Amino acid sequence: MSAFLDACRRKPSTHTPIWLMRQAGRYQASYQAIRSKVSFLELCKTPDLACQVTVDAVEQLGVDAAIIFADILLVLDPLGIDFDFEKGHGPKIYNPVRDAKAIDAMPETIDAEASLGYVMEAIRLVRRAIDVPLIGFSAAPFTLAAYAIEGGGSKSYYETKQLMYGDEGAWKVLMTKVADALALYLRAQVDAGAQALQLFDSWVGILSPADYERYVAPYTKRIFDALSDVDVPTLHFGTGNPELLVPMQEVGGDVIGVDWRIDLGDAWDRLGGPEETAVQGNLEPAMLLAPVDVMKAAADEVLKSAGGHPGHIFNLGHGIMPTATVDQVRALVDHVHEKTSR
Ligand code: CP3
């Protein structure tokens, strides 16, 4: 077994496992070198390269888990939504879905192997290349739907909320189609060799708990229900609103991902403690930009909050930023390992 998989199952582990969201990315010279030759989408769609950047991150950092190099937006392709990544501007969706007509035109189902087979091939390659467990992932339905509606990132998400409140019938159709596609995609990742699955609900924190219950919970739950026979641990991550931790736990996930806006121990208490669930998190990501001793002290606080209980996976509260350095990230990983080896 591995420290990461043990912690997902709340079993005692040799040390507190650590991996980092966005551990493969622009802060690495090796990644920049590849990106100087191919676009981000080409990188995602070339299994050899996606495998290489996945493995590079593990080898450079010494982390306890790999996450397949891909993006939450790739699944928009089989859903008939066109997008690209524009330099310096993030994702751009060319035909955002904003009304019942566009939603009805989306396919009812997807063939994940046929449309996203390059992700599954990259998973197979990574499994042959390294021994640490490999995490597959997707967005959760709300975050993916919000991208599809807004056409990119947003601060206010007014388009999303306008559709959600304005045409609940269309919202239901959209969220159901998205959830069903994501469940098929996640299952295909497990069939290809993914040993854990993380759902990223990165933008869900803009909702109130009541709106989460009404407009999101049934659809994310649909995914967990569809995967109930799949024998890998699931991680359910959101950001922005600690009030959603318990509703998200009720929806599903063996591990609840916690961002930095709440003390990890408080979050774990709310979730029922180590008897109830495993947790992942939650160092303030900007600590990667702080002096190393300040970062290590902050990491110690996170470890103290977790109280050494089985079922803690160390991570950042959100992804690594492009301005971090490999040396600093490596110092964090080494520090967590040194502090917690048992
Ligand atoms: O964690 C990993 O190392 C695996 C790879 C991974 C990427 N995106 C690679 C990526 C994962 C898990 C994601 C998930 C993802 N993608 C999320 C959820 C996690 C989160 O951060 O909340 C979201 C919201 C996206 C959508 C997305 N993809 C955005 C907003 C952007 C642009 C952001 C930016 O910093 O430019 C991307 C592009 C992207 N995805 C990059 C990487 C390494 C940068 C692309 C580049 O090389 O230019």
mmCIF file of C-alpha atoms and ligand atoms in Angstrom:
data_model
loop_
_atom_site.group_PDB
_atom_site.id
_atom_site.type_symbol
_atom_site.label_atom_id
_atom_site.label_comp_id
_atom_site.label_asym_id
_atom_site.label_seq_id
_atom_site.Cartn_x
_atom_site.Cartn_y
_atom_site.Cartn_z
ATOM 1 C CA MET A 1 0.000 0.000 0.000
ATOM 2 C CA SER A 2 1.004 3.625 -0.197
ATOM 3 C CA ALA A 3 0.840 6.453 2.335
ATOM 4 C CA PHE A 4 -1.560 8.322 0.047
ATOM 5 C CA LEU A 5 -4.023 5.462 -0.449
ATOM 6 C CA ASP A 6 -3.789 4.528 3.249
ATOM 7 C CA ALA A 7 -4.675 8.092 4.235
ATOM 8 C CA CYS A 8 -7.610 8.161 1.782
ATOM 9 C CA ARG A 9 -8.946 5.116 3.648
ATOM 10 C CA ARG A 10 -8.153 6.668 7.065
ATOM 11 C CA LYS A 11 -5.610 3.973 7.815
ATOM 12 C CA PRO A 12 -2.406 4.831 9.686
ATOM 13 C CA SER A 13 0.394 5.616 7.233
ATOM 14 C CA THR A 14 4.200 5.731 7.442
ATOM 15 C CA HIS A 15 4.067 9.531 7.154
ATOM 16 C CA THR A 16 1.562 12.223 6.222
ATOM 17 C CA PRO A 17 1.279 11.949 2.438
ATOM 18 C CA ILE A 18 1.564 15.092 0.360
ATOM 19 C CA TRP A 19 0.819 16.008 -3.235
ATOM 20 C CA LEU A 20 -0.036 19.418 -4.628
ATOM 21 C CA MET A 21 -2.816 20.564 -6.875
ATOM 22 C CA ARG A 22 -1.351 21.798 -10.180
ATOM 23 C CA GLN A 23 1.944 20.130 -9.307
ATOM 24 C CA ALA A 24 2.770 19.978 -13.021
ATOM 25 C CA GLY A 25 2.902 23.432 -14.559
ATOM 26 C CA ARG A 26 4.589 26.595 -15.631
ATOM 27 C CA TYR A 27 6.668 27.045 -12.467
ATOM 28 C CA GLN A 28 8.850 24.171 -13.714
ATOM 29 C CA ALA A 29 11.595 24.803 -16.289
ATOM 30 C CA SER A 30 11.015 21.298 -17.684
ATOM 31 C CA TYR A 31 7.346 22.165 -18.308
ATOM 32 C CA GLN A 32 8.216 25.511 -19.894
ATOM 33 C CA ALA A 33 10.637 23.750 -22.229
ATOM 34 C CA ILE A 34 7.896 21.438 -23.492
ATOM 35 C CA ARG A 35 5.374 24.284 -23.724
ATOM 36 C CA SER A 36 7.782 26.314 -25.854
ATOM 37 C CA LYS A 37 7.303 23.632 -28.517
ATOM 38 C CA VAL A 38 3.614 22.703 -28.213
ATOM 39 C CA SER A 39 0.403 24.463 -27.186
ATOM 40 C CA PHE A 40 -1.292 23.554 -23.926
ATOM 41 C CA LEU A 41 -3.984 21.559 -25.735
ATOM 42 C CA GLU A 42 -1.404 19.706 -27.843
ATOM 43 C CA LEU A 43 0.386 18.833 -24.628
ATOM 44 C CA CYS A 44 -2.834 17.438 -23.143
ATOM 45 C CA LYS A 45 -3.604 15.493 -26.319
ATOM 46 C CA THR A 46 -0.154 13.898 -26.745
ATOM 47 C CA PRO A 47 -0.016 10.985 -24.280
ATOM 48 C CA ASP A 48 3.796 10.718 -24.276
ATOM 49 C CA LEU A 49 4.132 14.375 -23.321
ATOM 50 C CA ALA A 50 1.261 14.350 -20.822
ATOM 51 C CA CYS A 51 2.888 11.309 -19.231
ATOM 52 C CA GLN A 52 6.245 13.023 -19.135
ATOM 53 C CA VAL A 53 5.040 16.170 -17.347
ATOM 54 C CA THR A 54 3.029 14.055 -14.896
ATOM 55 C CA VAL A 55 6.109 12.002 -14.060
ATOM 56 C CA ASP A 56 8.481 15.020 -14.031
ATOM 57 C CA ALA A 57 6.397 16.586 -11.252
ATOM 58 C CA VAL A 58 6.602 13.448 -9.112
ATOM 59 C CA GLU A 59 10.323 13.063 -9.639
ATOM 60 C CA GLN A 60 11.211 16.710 -9.067
ATOM 61 C CA LEU A 61 9.071 17.069 -5.947
ATOM 62 C CA GLY A 62 9.137 13.656 -4.294
ATOM 63 C CA VAL A 63 5.359 13.754 -3.734
ATOM 64 C CA ASP A 64 3.277 10.747 -2.633
ATOM 65 C CA ALA A 65 0.819 10.810 -5.541
ATOM 66 C CA ALA A 66 0.733 11.736 -9.207
ATOM 67 C CA ILE A 67 -2.203 13.493 -10.871
ATOM 68 C CA ILE A 68 -2.735 12.870 -14.544
ATOM 69 C CA PHE A 69 -1.826 15.883 -16.644
ATOM 70 C CA ALA A 70 -5.029 17.025 -18.331
ATOM 71 C CA ASP A 71 -7.579 19.784 -17.805
ATOM 72 C CA ILE A 72 -11.104 19.969 -16.475
ATOM 73 C CA LEU A 73 -12.298 21.558 -19.728
ATOM 74 C CA LEU A 74 -11.281 18.722 -22.092
ATOM 75 C CA VAL A 75 -14.620 16.967 -21.588
ATOM 76 C CA LEU A 76 -16.375 19.958 -23.175
ATOM 77 C CA ASP A 77 -15.173 18.592 -26.506
ATOM 78 C CA PRO A 78 -17.472 15.536 -26.633
ATOM 79 C CA LEU A 79 -20.235 17.782 -25.216
ATOM 80 C CA GLY A 80 -20.013 19.861 -28.397
ATOM 81 C CA ILE A 81 -18.563 22.988 -26.774
ATOM 82 C CA ASP A 82 -15.554 24.561 -28.522
ATOM 83 C CA PHE A 83 -12.782 26.134 -26.498
ATOM 84 C CA ASP A 84 -9.130 27.054 -26.481
ATOM 85 C CA PHE A 85 -6.557 28.479 -24.109
ATOM 86 C CA GLU A 86 -5.430 31.935 -25.148
ATOM 87 C CA LYS A 87 -1.992 33.000 -24.052
ATOM 88 C CA GLY A 88 -2.224 34.975 -20.832
ATOM 89 C CA HIS A 89 -6.036 34.951 -20.786
ATOM 90 C CA GLY A 90 -6.905 31.455 -19.629
ATOM 91 C CA PRO A 91 -9.693 29.411 -21.176
ATOM 92 C CA LYS A 92 -11.966 30.838 -23.867
ATOM 93 C CA ILE A 93 -15.191 29.106 -24.891
ATOM 94 C CA TYR A 94 -16.431 30.079 -28.341
ATOM 95 C CA ASN A 95 -20.040 28.901 -28.115
ATOM 96 C CA PRO A 96 -21.140 29.345 -24.479
ATOM 97 C CA VAL A 97 -24.336 27.543 -23.540
ATOM 98 C CA ARG A 98 -26.843 30.103 -22.284
ATOM 99 C CA ASP A 99 -30.364 28.957 -23.099
ATOM 100 C CA ALA A 100 -32.598 25.917 -23.327
ATOM 101 C CA LYS A 101 -32.034 25.626 -27.059
ATOM 102 C CA ALA A 102 -28.255 25.312 -26.695
ATOM 103 C CA ILE A 103 -28.678 22.897 -23.776
ATOM 104 C CA ASP A 104 -31.108 20.682 -25.691
ATOM 105 C CA ALA A 105 -28.621 20.528 -28.560
ATOM 106 C CA MET A 106 -25.934 18.999 -26.289
ATOM 107 C CA PRO A 107 -25.505 15.218 -26.593
ATOM 108 C CA GLU A 108 -27.200 12.999 -23.989
ATOM 109 C CA THR A 109 -24.100 10.879 -23.570
ATOM 110 C CA ILE A 110 -20.437 10.674 -24.557
ATOM 111 C CA ASP A 111 -18.049 7.947 -25.630
ATOM 112 C CA ALA A 112 -15.151 8.765 -23.315
ATOM 113 C CA GLU A 113 -12.651 6.369 -24.904
ATOM 114 C CA ALA A 114 -13.401 7.619 -28.422
ATOM 115 C CA SER A 115 -13.307 11.330 -27.587
ATOM 116 C CA LEU A 116 -10.855 11.519 -24.688
ATOM 117 C CA GLY A 117 -8.832 8.367 -25.318
ATOM 118 C CA TYR A 118 -5.623 10.398 -25.167
ATOM 119 C CA VAL A 119 -6.199 10.952 -21.432
ATOM 120 C CA MET A 120 -6.723 7.236 -20.872
ATOM 121 C CA GLU A 121 -3.603 6.455 -22.913
ATOM 122 C CA ALA A 122 -1.581 8.921 -20.814
ATOM 123 C CA ILE A 123 -2.914 7.197 -17.675
ATOM 124 C CA ARG A 124 -1.737 3.810 -18.978
ATOM 125 C CA LEU A 125 1.710 5.241 -19.733
ATOM 126 C CA VAL A 126 2.074 6.852 -16.302
ATOM 127 C CA ARG A 127 1.081 3.627 -14.575
ATOM 128 C CA ARG A 128 3.917 1.848 -16.361
ATOM 129 C CA ALA A 129 6.419 4.613 -15.584
ATOM 130 C CA ILE A 130 6.051 5.176 -11.821
ATOM 131 C CA ASP A 131 5.022 3.472 -8.594
ATOM 132 C CA VAL A 132 3.238 6.236 -6.672
ATOM 133 C CA PRO A 133 -0.566 6.144 -6.984
ATOM 134 C CA LEU A 134 -2.085 8.040 -9.885
ATOM 135 C CA ILE A 135 -5.061 10.339 -9.349
ATOM 136 C CA GLY A 136 -7.565 10.839 -12.180
ATOM 137 C CA PHE A 137 -9.870 13.845 -12.063
ATOM 138 C CA SER A 138 -12.644 15.904 -13.529
ATOM 139 C CA ALA A 139 -14.513 19.041 -12.645
ATOM 140 C CA ALA A 140 -17.669 18.665 -10.594
ATOM 141 C CA PRO A 141 -20.809 19.533 -12.592
ATOM 142 C CA PHE A 142 -21.253 23.057 -11.243
ATOM 143 C CA THR A 143 -17.728 24.203 -12.082
ATOM 144 C CA LEU A 144 -17.895 22.705 -15.566
ATOM 145 C CA ALA A 145 -21.384 24.100 -16.227
ATOM 146 C CA ALA A 146 -20.289 27.533 -14.992
ATOM 147 C CA TYR A 147 -17.408 27.508 -17.508
ATOM 148 C CA ALA A 148 -19.729 26.360 -20.289
ATOM 149 C CA ILE A 149 -22.197 29.156 -19.502
ATOM 150 C CA GLU A 150 -19.800 32.016 -18.754
ATOM 151 C CA GLY A 151 -17.477 31.167 -21.633
ATOM 152 C CA GLY A 152 -14.431 31.466 -19.371
ATOM 153 C CA GLY A 153 -13.572 32.400 -15.817
ATOM 154 C CA SER A 154 -15.747 35.006 -14.056
ATOM 155 C CA LYS A 155 -15.856 36.958 -10.825
ATOM 156 C CA SER A 156 -19.614 37.272 -10.421
ATOM 157 C CA TYR A 157 -21.026 34.262 -12.306
ATOM 158 C CA TYR A 158 -24.134 36.284 -13.136
ATOM 159 C CA GLU A 159 -24.760 34.420 -16.405
ATOM 160 C CA THR A 160 -24.672 31.126 -14.519
ATOM 161 C CA LYS A 161 -26.970 32.369 -11.769
ATOM 162 C CA GLN A 162 -29.332 33.934 -14.310
ATOM 163 C CA LEU A 163 -29.816 30.571 -16.013
ATOM 164 C CA MET A 164 -29.953 28.678 -12.717
ATOM 165 C CA TYR A 165 -32.650 30.922 -11.196
ATOM 166 C CA GLY A 166 -34.336 31.864 -14.474
ATOM 167 C CA ASP A 167 -34.906 28.463 -16.076
ATOM 168 C CA GLU A 168 -34.599 25.695 -13.548
ATOM 169 C CA GLY A 169 -35.843 23.148 -16.092
ATOM 170 C CA ALA A 170 -33.015 23.966 -18.505
ATOM 171 C CA TRP A 171 -30.527 24.017 -15.616
ATOM 172 C CA LYS A 172 -31.623 20.532 -14.644
ATOM 173 C CA VAL A 173 -31.117 19.239 -18.182
ATOM 174 C CA LEU A 174 -27.683 20.862 -18.412
ATOM 175 C CA MET A 175 -26.471 19.610 -15.029
ATOM 176 C CA THR A 176 -27.777 16.102 -15.728
ATOM 177 C CA LYS A 177 -26.021 15.906 -19.109
ATOM 178 C CA VAL A 178 -22.800 17.246 -17.605
ATOM 179 C CA ALA A 179 -22.933 14.891 -14.607
ATOM 180 C CA ASP A 180 -23.580 11.842 -16.781
ATOM 181 C CA ALA A 181 -20.689 12.727 -19.101
ATOM 182 C CA LEU A 182 -18.352 13.257 -16.142
ATOM 183 C CA ALA A 183 -19.309 9.930 -14.575
ATOM 184 C CA LEU A 184 -18.499 8.115 -17.832
ATOM 185 C CA TYR A 185 -15.207 9.983 -18.172
ATOM 186 C CA LEU A 186 -14.174 9.217 -14.578
ATOM 187 C CA ARG A 187 -15.052 5.543 -14.954
ATOM 188 C CA ALA A 188 -12.956 5.367 -18.130
ATOM 189 C CA GLN A 189 -10.024 6.844 -16.195
ATOM 190 C CA VAL A 190 -10.330 4.130 -13.557
ATOM 191 C CA ASP A 191 -10.589 1.446 -16.240
ATOM 192 C CA ALA A 192 -7.350 2.827 -17.709
ATOM 193 C CA GLY A 193 -5.588 2.641 -14.326
ATOM 194 C CA ALA A 194 -6.411 5.717 -12.211
ATOM 195 C CA GLN A 195 -6.129 4.682 -8.538
ATOM 196 C CA ALA A 196 -8.094 7.571 -7.015
ATOM 197 C CA LEU A 197 -10.449 10.221 -8.417
ATOM 198 C CA GLN A 198 -10.671 13.887 -7.492
ATOM 199 C CA LEU A 199 -13.650 16.083 -8.334
ATOM 200 C CA PHE A 200 -12.708 19.762 -8.532
ATOM 201 C CA ASP A 201 -15.611 22.060 -7.663
ATOM 202 C CA SER A 202 -13.323 25.059 -7.829
ATOM 203 C CA TRP A 203 -15.995 27.722 -8.321
ATOM 204 C CA VAL A 204 -18.807 26.359 -6.145
ATOM 205 C CA GLY A 205 -17.919 28.699 -3.270
ATOM 206 C CA ILE A 206 -19.867 31.552 -4.861
ATOM 207 C CA LEU A 207 -23.104 29.783 -3.873
ATOM 208 C CA SER A 208 -25.048 29.864 -0.616
ATOM 209 C CA PRO A 209 -25.615 26.531 1.167
ATOM 210 C CA ALA A 210 -29.315 26.619 0.201
ATOM 211 C CA ASP A 211 -28.512 27.145 -3.465
ATOM 212 C CA TYR A 212 -25.869 24.403 -3.281
ATOM 213 C CA GLU A 213 -28.485 21.977 -1.958
ATOM 214 C CA ARG A 214 -31.023 22.860 -4.610
ATOM 215 C CA TYR A 215 -28.986 23.474 -7.736
ATOM 216 C CA VAL A 216 -25.796 21.451 -7.287
ATOM 217 C CA ALA A 217 -25.984 18.638 -4.723
ATOM 218 C CA PRO A 218 -28.324 16.316 -6.691
ATOM 219 C CA TYR A 219 -26.063 16.387 -9.740
ATOM 220 C CA THR A 220 -22.719 15.905 -8.010
ATOM 221 C CA LYS A 221 -24.375 13.108 -6.060
ATOM 222 C CA ARG A 222 -25.417 11.572 -9.370
ATOM 223 C CA ILE A 223 -21.716 11.127 -10.161
ATOM 224 C CA PHE A 224 -20.843 9.555 -6.805
ATOM 225 C CA ASP A 225 -23.867 7.246 -7.135
ATOM 226 C CA ALA A 226 -22.867 6.269 -10.678
ATOM 227 C CA LEU A 227 -19.386 5.393 -9.389
ATOM 228 C CA SER A 228 -20.472 3.599 -6.218
ATOM 229 C CA ASP A 229 -19.188 0.249 -7.522
ATOM 230 C CA VAL A 230 -15.803 1.691 -8.488
ATOM 231 C CA ASP A 231 -13.182 0.513 -6.050
ATOM 232 C CA VAL A 232 -10.946 3.593 -5.806
ATOM 233 C CA PRO A 233 -11.085 6.366 -3.203
ATOM 234 C CA THR A 234 -12.765 9.613 -4.222
ATOM 235 C CA LEU A 235 -11.674 13.123 -3.249
ATOM 236 C CA HIS A 236 -14.169 15.994 -3.331
ATOM 237 C CA PHE A 237 -12.638 19.456 -3.402
ATOM 238 C CA GLY A 238 -14.186 22.923 -3.403
ATOM 239 C CA THR A 239 -12.985 26.405 -2.581
ATOM 240 C CA GLY A 240 -14.278 29.688 -1.317
ATOM 241 C CA ASN A 241 -16.995 28.855 1.176
ATOM 242 C CA PRO A 242 -16.369 26.734 4.289
ATOM 243 C CA GLU A 243 -20.145 26.638 4.846
ATOM 244 C CA LEU A 244 -20.317 24.197 1.945
ATOM 245 C CA LEU A 245 -17.975 21.615 3.498
ATOM 246 C CA VAL A 246 -20.713 19.626 5.204
ATOM 247 C CA PRO A 247 -23.159 19.767 2.274
ATOM 248 C CA MET A 248 -20.327 18.610 0.009
ATOM 249 C CA GLN A 249 -19.494 15.758 2.362
ATOM 250 C CA GLU A 250 -23.154 14.683 2.316
ATOM 251 C CA VAL A 251 -22.988 14.523 -1.466
ATOM 252 C CA GLY A 252 -19.997 12.204 -1.451
ATOM 253 C CA GLY A 253 -16.257 11.615 -1.312
ATOM 254 C CA ASP A 254 -13.947 9.569 0.895
ATOM 255 C CA VAL A 255 -11.726 12.627 1.268
ATOM 256 C CA ILE A 256 -12.948 16.216 1.538
ATOM 257 C CA GLY A 257 -10.598 18.837 0.107
ATOM 258 C CA VAL A 258 -10.387 21.965 2.257
ATOM 259 C CA ASP A 259 -9.148 25.373 1.095
ATOM 260 C CA TRP A 260 -7.134 27.759 3.300
ATOM 261 C CA ARG A 261 -10.000 29.968 4.448
ATOM 262 C CA ILE A 262 -10.757 27.752 7.446
ATOM 263 C CA ASP A 263 -8.520 26.085 10.037
ATOM 264 C CA LEU A 264 -8.082 22.438 9.039
ATOM 265 C CA GLY A 265 -8.914 21.152 12.522
ATOM 266 C CA ASP A 266 -12.118 23.213 12.599
ATOM 267 C CA ALA A 267 -13.047 21.886 9.180
ATOM 268 C CA TRP A 268 -12.382 18.295 10.277
ATOM 269 C CA ASP A 269 -14.518 18.810 13.401
ATOM 270 C CA ARG A 270 -17.400 20.117 11.309
ATOM 271 C CA LEU A 271 -17.089 17.071 9.087
ATOM 272 C CA GLY A 272 -17.333 14.731 12.075
ATOM 273 C CA GLY A 273 -13.615 14.207 12.677
ATOM 274 C CA PRO A 274 -11.235 11.399 11.688
ATOM 275 C CA GLU A 275 -13.893 8.783 12.547
ATOM 276 C CA GLU A 276 -16.063 10.105 9.732
ATOM 277 C CA THR A 277 -13.879 11.271 6.883
ATOM 278 C CA ALA A 278 -10.409 11.888 5.560
ATOM 279 C CA VAL A 279 -9.408 15.465 4.732
ATOM 280 C CA GLN A 280 -6.988 17.036 2.304
ATOM 281 C CA GLY A 281 -5.331 20.425 2.611
ATOM 282 C CA ASN A 282 -4.893 23.181 3.354
ATOM 283 C CA LEU A 283 -1.792 25.368 3.290
ATOM 284 C CA GLU A 284 -2.348 28.896 1.964
ATOM 285 C CA PRO A 285 -0.889 28.555 -1.580
ATOM 286 C CA ALA A 286 0.782 31.969 -1.358
ATOM 287 C CA MET A 287 3.049 30.503 1.348
ATOM 288 C CA LEU A 288 5.043 29.151 -1.595
ATOM 289 C CA LEU A 289 6.047 32.772 -2.204
ATOM 290 C CA ALA A 290 6.939 33.477 1.445
ATOM 291 C CA PRO A 291 10.397 33.048 3.039
ATOM 292 C CA VAL A 292 11.059 29.314 3.480
ATOM 293 C CA ASP A 293 11.024 29.461 7.290
ATOM 294 C CA VAL A 294 7.669 31.286 7.259
ATOM 295 C CA MET A 295 6.264 28.633 4.910
ATOM 296 C CA LYS A 296 7.558 25.800 7.092
ATOM 297 C CA ALA A 297 6.014 27.365 10.195
ATOM 298 C CA ALA A 298 2.679 27.639 8.369
ATOM 299 C CA ALA A 299 2.965 23.994 7.269
ATOM 300 C CA ASP A 300 3.587 23.060 10.914
ATOM 301 C CA GLU A 301 0.367 24.832 11.868
ATOM 302 C CA VAL A 302 -1.552 22.779 9.308
ATOM 303 C CA LEU A 303 0.007 19.571 10.662
ATOM 304 C CA LYS A 304 -0.799 20.626 14.214
ATOM 305 C CA SER A 305 -4.407 21.309 13.240
ATOM 306 C CA ALA A 306 -4.639 17.837 11.729
ATOM 307 C CA GLY A 307 -3.417 16.457 15.065
ATOM 308 C CA GLY A 308 -1.517 13.539 13.532
ATOM 309 C CA HIS A 309 -4.744 11.618 12.966
ATOM 310 C CA PRO A 310 -4.815 9.037 10.198
ATOM 311 C CA GLY A 311 -6.717 10.390 7.210
ATOM 312 C CA HIS A 312 -4.878 13.647 6.596
ATOM 313 C CA ILE A 313 -3.439 14.241 3.123
ATOM 314 C CA PHE A 314 -1.304 17.356 3.016
ATOM 315 C CA ASN A 315 -1.951 19.686 0.083
ATOM 316 C CA LEU A 316 -2.285 23.364 -0.663
ATOM 317 C CA GLY A 317 -5.677 25.016 -0.252
ATOM 318 C CA HIS A 318 -5.680 25.478 -4.047
ATOM 319 C CA GLY A 319 -3.222 25.074 -6.946
ATOM 320 C CA ILE A 320 0.449 26.026 -7.272
ATOM 321 C CA MET A 321 0.899 29.398 -8.998
ATOM 322 C CA PRO A 322 3.254 29.912 -11.968
ATOM 323 C CA THR A 323 5.549 32.185 -9.909
ATOM 324 C CA ALA A 324 6.435 29.495 -7.348
ATOM 325 C CA THR A 325 9.874 27.861 -7.545
ATOM 326 C CA VAL A 326 10.603 24.155 -7.716
ATOM 327 C CA ASP A 327 13.091 24.538 -4.844
ATOM 328 C CA GLN A 328 10.475 26.033 -2.555
ATOM 329 C CA VAL A 329 7.854 23.419 -3.430
ATOM 330 C CA ARG A 330 10.410 20.669 -2.883
ATOM 331 C CA ALA A 331 11.311 22.234 0.491
ATOM 332 C CA LEU A 332 7.649 21.993 1.485
ATOM 333 C CA VAL A 333 7.377 18.332 0.489
ATOM 334 C CA ASP A 334 10.614 17.426 2.291
ATOM 335 C CA HIS A 335 9.521 19.341 5.375
ATOM 336 C CA VAL A 336 6.186 17.542 5.625
ATOM 337 C CA HIS A 337 7.925 14.195 5.198
ATOM 338 C CA GLU A 338 10.581 14.963 7.819
ATOM 339 C CA LYS A 339 8.081 16.302 10.342
ATOM 340 C CA THR A 340 5.687 13.395 10.062
ATOM 341 C CA SER A 341 7.731 10.252 9.468
ATOM 342 C CA ARG A 342 6.582 7.745 12.057
HETATM 343 O O1 CP3 B 1 -2.657 19.318 -11.012
HETATM 344 C C1 CP3 B 1 -1.977 18.961 -11.997
HETATM 345 O O2 CP3 B 1 -0.741 19.029 -12.063
HETATM 346 C C2 CP3 B 1 -2.715 18.307 -13.157
HETATM 347 C C3 CP3 B 1 -3.080 19.186 -14.191
HETATM 348 C C4 CP3 B 1 -4.230 20.153 -14.069
HETATM 349 C C5 CP3 B 1 -4.302 21.293 -14.905
HETATM 350 N N1 CP3 B 1 -5.523 21.863 -14.730
HETATM 351 C C6 CP3 B 1 -3.255 21.725 -15.839
HETATM 352 C C7 CP3 B 1 -3.264 23.102 -16.372
HETATM 353 C C8 CP3 B 1 -5.395 20.110 -13.310
HETATM 354 C C9 CP3 B 1 -5.799 19.153 -12.200
HETATM 355 C C10 CP3 B 1 -6.206 21.190 -13.757
HETATM 356 C C11 CP3 B 1 -7.554 21.444 -13.240
HETATM 357 C C12 CP3 B 1 -8.209 22.705 -13.576
HETATM 358 N N2 CP3 B 1 -8.218 23.360 -14.788
HETATM 359 C C13 CP3 B 1 -9.043 23.407 -12.702
HETATM 360 C C14 CP3 B 1 -9.408 22.955 -11.314
HETATM 361 C C15 CP3 B 1 -8.336 23.249 -10.380
HETATM 362 C C16 CP3 B 1 -8.254 24.659 -9.994
HETATM 363 O O3 CP3 B 1 -7.166 25.224 -10.152
HETATM 364 O O4 CP3 B 1 -9.263 25.173 -9.489
HETATM 365 C C17 CP3 B 1 -9.508 24.543 -13.379
HETATM 366 C C18 CP3 B 1 -10.418 25.600 -12.821
HETATM 367 C C19 CP3 B 1 -8.996 24.492 -14.691
HETATM 368 C C20 CP3 B 1 -9.283 25.417 -15.813
HETATM 369 C C21 CP3 B 1 -8.057 26.066 -16.303
HETATM 370 N N3 CP3 B 1 -7.068 25.424 -17.000
HETATM 371 C C22 CP3 B 1 -7.692 27.414 -16.168
HETATM 372 C C23 CP3 B 1 -8.493 28.465 -15.446
HETATM 373 C C24 CP3 B 1 -6.469 27.554 -16.816
HETATM 374 C C25 CP3 B 1 -5.698 28.813 -17.047
HETATM 375 C C26 CP3 B 1 -5.083 29.217 -15.766
HETATM 376 C C27 CP3 B 1 -3.722 29.777 -15.961
HETATM 377 O O5 CP3 B 1 -3.038 29.749 -14.941
HETATM 378 O O6 CP3 B 1 -3.366 30.184 -17.068
HETATM 379 C C28 CP3 B 1 -6.062 26.292 -17.284
HETATM 380 C C29 CP3 B 1 -4.821 25.984 -18.004
HETATM 381 C C30 CP3 B 1 -3.922 24.993 -17.346
HETATM 382 N N4 CP3 B 1 -4.352 23.791 -16.841
HETATM 383 C C31 CP3 B 1 -2.504 25.098 -17.194
HETATM 384 C C32 CP3 B 1 -2.093 23.914 -16.600
HETATM 385 C C33 CP3 B 1 -0.688 23.507 -16.275
HETATM 386 C C34 CP3 B 1 -1.643 26.250 -17.692
HETATM 387 C C35 CP3 B 1 -1.552 26.120 -19.156
HETATM 388 C C36 CP3 B 1 -0.289 26.635 -19.775
HETATM 389 O O7 CP3 B 1 0.683 25.864 -19.855
HETATM 390 O O8 CP3 B 1 -0.301 27.785 -20.227
#
